[in-house]
Amino acid sequence: NITTMTIVYTLVSRQKTVLAEHTTTSVTGNFPTVTRVLLAKIPPSDGRMIYNYDDYVFHYVVENGICFLCMSDEKQKHRVPFALLQEIKELFTHKYGLEVPQRAIAFSLNEEFSRILQDRMEYYNSAGANVDSLSSVKNQIESVKDNMVQNIEQVLERGEKIELLVDKTDRLNQQAFIFERSGRELKRAMWWRNARWAAFLVVAGGFAIFFVAGLVCGFDFHRCKAH
């Protein structure tokens, strides 16, 4: 639903080396490509920042040289994305410590940790305002200050900005196609079932007529022939 908070993409990286990422299945687009450009501009020092990129927002937190980043579609809501990143950071650090991420190659942690990214994204997207109202979140995430929010034009040099393409209708179209195809298959299956029943009834009816006629005339019809 485009009227509610939707976090559509998350990643964990060491500078430009992406270690794990996940994209929600409800959208398609080129934001992974756009994110690679952003990663080159994010300083490795600890900190957090918000980048407005057209109608979307990139939130990131860097700690111990590891970047935790997500992309959302709501410019005025920052606590939920930062709460997500905070939990992802804690889960990632608990799972891999500080040394493994520093020597891991690109996507070497993706198979395992992308499932955690997916689970946490689904939770924070569904919880939404409930997460935002938790006192624990308010304590962890300080109010966003104006100097934490930058338009992407302030960061990228001329010619570096890539048009951000996000298609939320692709999955709906796929679902409509699948539904239409399923409807045709169901209709075909129902026709064949009815045809089989009709054939069975014809055969059964013919057998019943033959059986009754056999009782009356004899199964070799000698009684009826005699008349």
Coordinates of C-alpha atoms in Angstrom, one line a residue:
N1 CA 0.0 0.0 0.0
I2 CA 1.7 3.2 -1.2
T3 CA -0.1 5.3 1.5
T4 CA 1.8 3.5 4.4
M5 CA 5.4 3.1 5.3
T6 CA 7.1 0.7 2.8
I7 CA 10.7 -0.2 3.3
V8 CA 11.5 -1.7 -0.1
Y9 CA 15.3 -2.4 0.1
T10 CA 18.0 -3.1 2.7
L11 CA 21.7 -3.9 2.5
V12 CA 24.7 -4.4 4.6
S13 CA 28.1 -3.4 3.1
R14 CA 31.7 -2.7 3.9
Q15 CA 32.1 0.6 2.0
K16 CA 31.3 -0.4 -1.7
T17 CA 31.4 -4.2 -1.0
V18 CA 27.9 -5.4 -0.5
L19 CA 27.8 -8.3 1.9
A20 CA 24.0 -9.0 2.0
E21 CA 20.9 -7.3 0.6
H22 CA 17.2 -7.9 0.2
T23 CA 14.5 -6.4 -2.0
T24 CA 10.8 -6.7 -1.1
T25 CA 8.8 -8.7 -3.7
S26 CA 6.2 -5.9 -4.1
V27 CA 8.4 -3.7 -6.2
T28 CA 11.0 -3.8 -8.9
G29 CA 13.5 -1.1 -10.0
N30 CA 17.1 0.0 -10.4
F31 CA 17.6 1.0 -6.7
P32 CA 20.4 -1.6 -6.2
T33 CA 22.3 0.2 -9.0
V34 CA 21.5 3.6 -7.5
T35 CA 22.7 2.4 -4.1
R36 CA 26.1 1.4 -5.5
V37 CA 26.6 5.1 -6.4
L38 CA 25.5 6.2 -2.9
L39 CA 27.9 3.7 -1.2
A40 CA 30.8 5.4 -2.9
K41 CA 29.8 8.7 -1.2
I42 CA 29.2 7.4 2.3
P43 CA 32.2 8.0 4.6
P44 CA 33.5 5.0 6.5
S45 CA 33.4 6.8 9.8
D46 CA 30.7 6.1 12.4
G47 CA 27.5 8.1 11.8
R48 CA 24.1 8.2 10.3
M49 CA 22.4 10.2 7.5
I50 CA 19.3 10.5 5.4
Y51 CA 19.4 11.1 1.6
N52 CA 16.3 12.2 -0.2
Y53 CA 16.4 10.7 -3.7
D54 CA 13.4 11.9 -5.8
D55 CA 10.4 10.5 -4.0
Y56 CA 12.4 8.0 -1.9
V57 CA 14.6 8.2 1.1
F58 CA 17.8 6.3 1.9
H59 CA 18.6 5.9 5.6
Y60 CA 22.0 4.6 6.7
V61 CA 24.0 3.9 9.8
V62 CA 27.7 3.2 9.8
E63 CA 29.4 1.5 12.7
N64 CA 32.9 -0.1 12.8
G65 CA 33.2 0.4 9.0
I66 CA 30.0 -1.5 8.2
C67 CA 27.1 0.3 6.5
F68 CA 23.5 -0.6 7.2
L69 CA 21.2 1.0 4.7
C70 CA 17.5 0.9 3.8
M71 CA 15.3 2.7 1.2
S72 CA 11.7 3.7 2.0
D73 CA 8.9 5.7 0.3
E74 CA 8.0 8.0 3.2
K75 CA 10.0 11.2 3.5
Q76 CA 8.5 12.3 6.8
K77 CA 9.0 9.1 8.8
H78 CA 12.5 8.3 10.1
R79 CA 12.1 6.5 13.3
V80 CA 10.9 3.2 11.8
P81 CA 13.7 3.0 9.2
F82 CA 16.3 3.8 11.8
A83 CA 14.7 1.3 14.3
L84 CA 15.0 -1.3 11.5
L85 CA 18.7 -0.5 10.9
Q86 CA 19.4 -0.5 14.6
E87 CA 18.0 -4.0 15.0
I88 CA 19.7 -5.3 11.8
K89 CA 23.0 -3.8 13.1
E90 CA 22.6 -5.7 16.4
L91 CA 21.7 -9.0 14.7
F92 CA 24.5 -8.7 12.2
T93 CA 27.1 -7.9 14.9
H94 CA 25.8 -10.7 17.2
K95 CA 26.0 -13.2 14.3
Y96 CA 29.3 -12.3 12.7
G97 CA 31.2 -10.2 15.3
L98 CA 33.6 -7.5 14.2
E99 CA 36.3 -9.4 12.3
V100 CA 34.3 -11.6 9.8
P101 CA 32.6 -8.6 8.0
Q102 CA 36.0 -6.9 7.6
R103 CA 37.4 -9.8 5.5
A104 CA 34.2 -11.1 3.9
I105 CA 34.0 -10.9 0.1
A106 CA 31.0 -9.5 -1.8
F107 CA 27.7 -11.3 -1.1
S108 CA 29.4 -14.0 0.9
L109 CA 27.0 -13.5 3.8
N110 CA 23.9 -12.9 1.5
E111 CA 22.5 -16.4 1.5
E112 CA 22.3 -16.5 5.2
F113 CA 21.7 -12.9 6.3
S114 CA 19.3 -11.9 3.5
R115 CA 16.6 -14.1 5.1
I116 CA 17.0 -12.1 8.3
L117 CA 16.8 -8.9 6.3
Q118 CA 13.6 -10.1 4.7
D119 CA 12.1 -11.1 8.1
R120 CA 12.9 -7.8 9.7
M121 CA 11.6 -5.7 6.7
E122 CA 8.3 -7.6 6.8
Y123 CA 8.0 -7.0 10.5
Y124 CA 8.7 -3.3 10.4
N125 CA 6.5 -2.7 7.4
S126 CA 3.6 -4.4 9.0
A127 CA 4.2 -3.0 12.5
G128 CA 4.6 0.6 11.2
A129 CA 3.2 3.1 13.6
N130 CA 3.2 0.6 16.5
V131 CA 7.0 0.4 16.2
D132 CA 7.3 4.2 15.9
S133 CA 5.3 4.6 19.2
L134 CA 7.5 2.3 21.3
S135 CA 9.3 4.2 24.0
S136 CA 12.4 1.9 23.5
V137 CA 12.6 3.1 19.8
K138 CA 12.2 6.7 20.9
N139 CA 15.1 6.2 23.4
Q140 CA 17.3 4.6 20.8
I141 CA 16.6 6.9 17.9
E142 CA 17.1 10.6 18.6
S143 CA 15.1 13.2 16.8
V144 CA 16.3 13.7 13.3
K145 CA 18.1 17.0 12.9
D146 CA 18.0 19.1 9.8
N147 CA 21.7 18.6 9.1
M148 CA 21.2 14.8 9.0
V149 CA 18.9 15.2 5.9
Q150 CA 20.4 15.9 2.5
N151 CA 19.1 16.0 -1.0
I152 CA 21.1 13.7 -3.2
E153 CA 22.1 16.6 -5.4
Q154 CA 24.3 17.8 -2.5
V155 CA 26.2 14.6 -2.4
L156 CA 26.6 13.5 -6.0
E157 CA 28.6 15.3 -8.6
R158 CA 27.1 16.5 -11.9
G159 CA 26.3 13.5 -14.1
E160 CA 26.5 11.0 -11.3
K161 CA 22.8 10.9 -10.5
I162 CA 20.9 8.0 -12.0
E163 CA 17.2 8.2 -12.5
L164 CA 15.6 6.2 -9.8
L165 CA 13.1 3.8 -11.3
V166 CA 10.6 1.9 -9.0
D167 CA 7.7 -0.1 -10.4
K168 CA 5.1 -1.1 -7.8
T169 CA 2.7 -2.3 -10.5
D170 CA 4.9 -5.2 -11.8
R171 CA 3.9 -7.6 -9.1
L172 CA 0.2 -6.7 -9.5
N173 CA 0.4 -7.4 -13.2
Q174 CA 2.1 -10.7 -12.5
Q175 CA -0.6 -11.6 -10.0
A176 CA -3.3 -10.6 -12.5
F177 CA -1.6 -12.8 -15.2
I178 CA -1.3 -15.7 -12.7
F179 CA -5.0 -15.3 -11.7
E180 CA -6.1 -15.2 -15.3
R181 CA -4.0 -18.3 -16.2
S182 CA -5.3 -20.1 -13.1
G183 CA -8.9 -19.3 -14.1
R184 CA -8.3 -20.7 -17.6
E185 CA -6.7 -23.8 -16.2
L186 CA -9.6 -24.3 -13.6
K187 CA -12.2 -23.8 -16.4
R188 CA -10.4 -26.4 -18.5
A189 CA -10.1 -28.8 -15.6
M190 CA -13.9 -28.4 -14.9
W191 CA -14.7 -29.1 -18.5
W192 CA -12.7 -32.3 -18.5
R193 CA -14.2 -33.4 -15.3
N194 CA -17.7 -32.8 -16.6
A195 CA -16.8 -34.6 -19.8
R196 CA -15.6 -37.6 -17.9
W197 CA -18.8 -37.7 -15.8
A198 CA -20.9 -37.5 -19.0
A199 CA -19.0 -40.4 -20.5
F200 CA -19.3 -42.4 -17.3
L201 CA -23.1 -41.7 -17.2
V202 CA -23.5 -42.8 -20.9
V203 CA -21.5 -46.0 -20.3
A204 CA -23.3 -46.7 -17.0
G205 CA -26.7 -46.0 -18.6
G206 CA -25.9 -48.3 -21.5
F207 CA -24.8 -51.0 -19.1
A208 CA -28.0 -50.5 -17.0
I209 CA -30.2 -50.8 -20.1
F210 CA -28.3 -53.9 -21.2
F211 CA -28.6 -55.4 -17.7
V212 CA -32.4 -54.8 -17.5
A213 CA -32.9 -56.1 -21.0
G214 CA -30.9 -59.2 -20.1
L215 CA -33.1 -59.9 -17.1
V216 CA -36.2 -59.6 -19.3
C217 CA -35.1 -61.2 -22.5
G218 CA -32.1 -63.2 -21.3
F219 CA -28.6 -62.1 -21.8
D220 CA -28.6 -63.8 -25.2
F221 CA -32.0 -62.3 -25.9
H222 CA -33.5 -65.8 -26.7
R223 CA -36.7 -64.9 -25.0
C224 CA -37.3 -61.8 -27.0
K225 CA -36.3 -63.6 -30.3
A226 CA -38.9 -66.3 -29.6
H227 CA -41.6 -63.6 -29.6

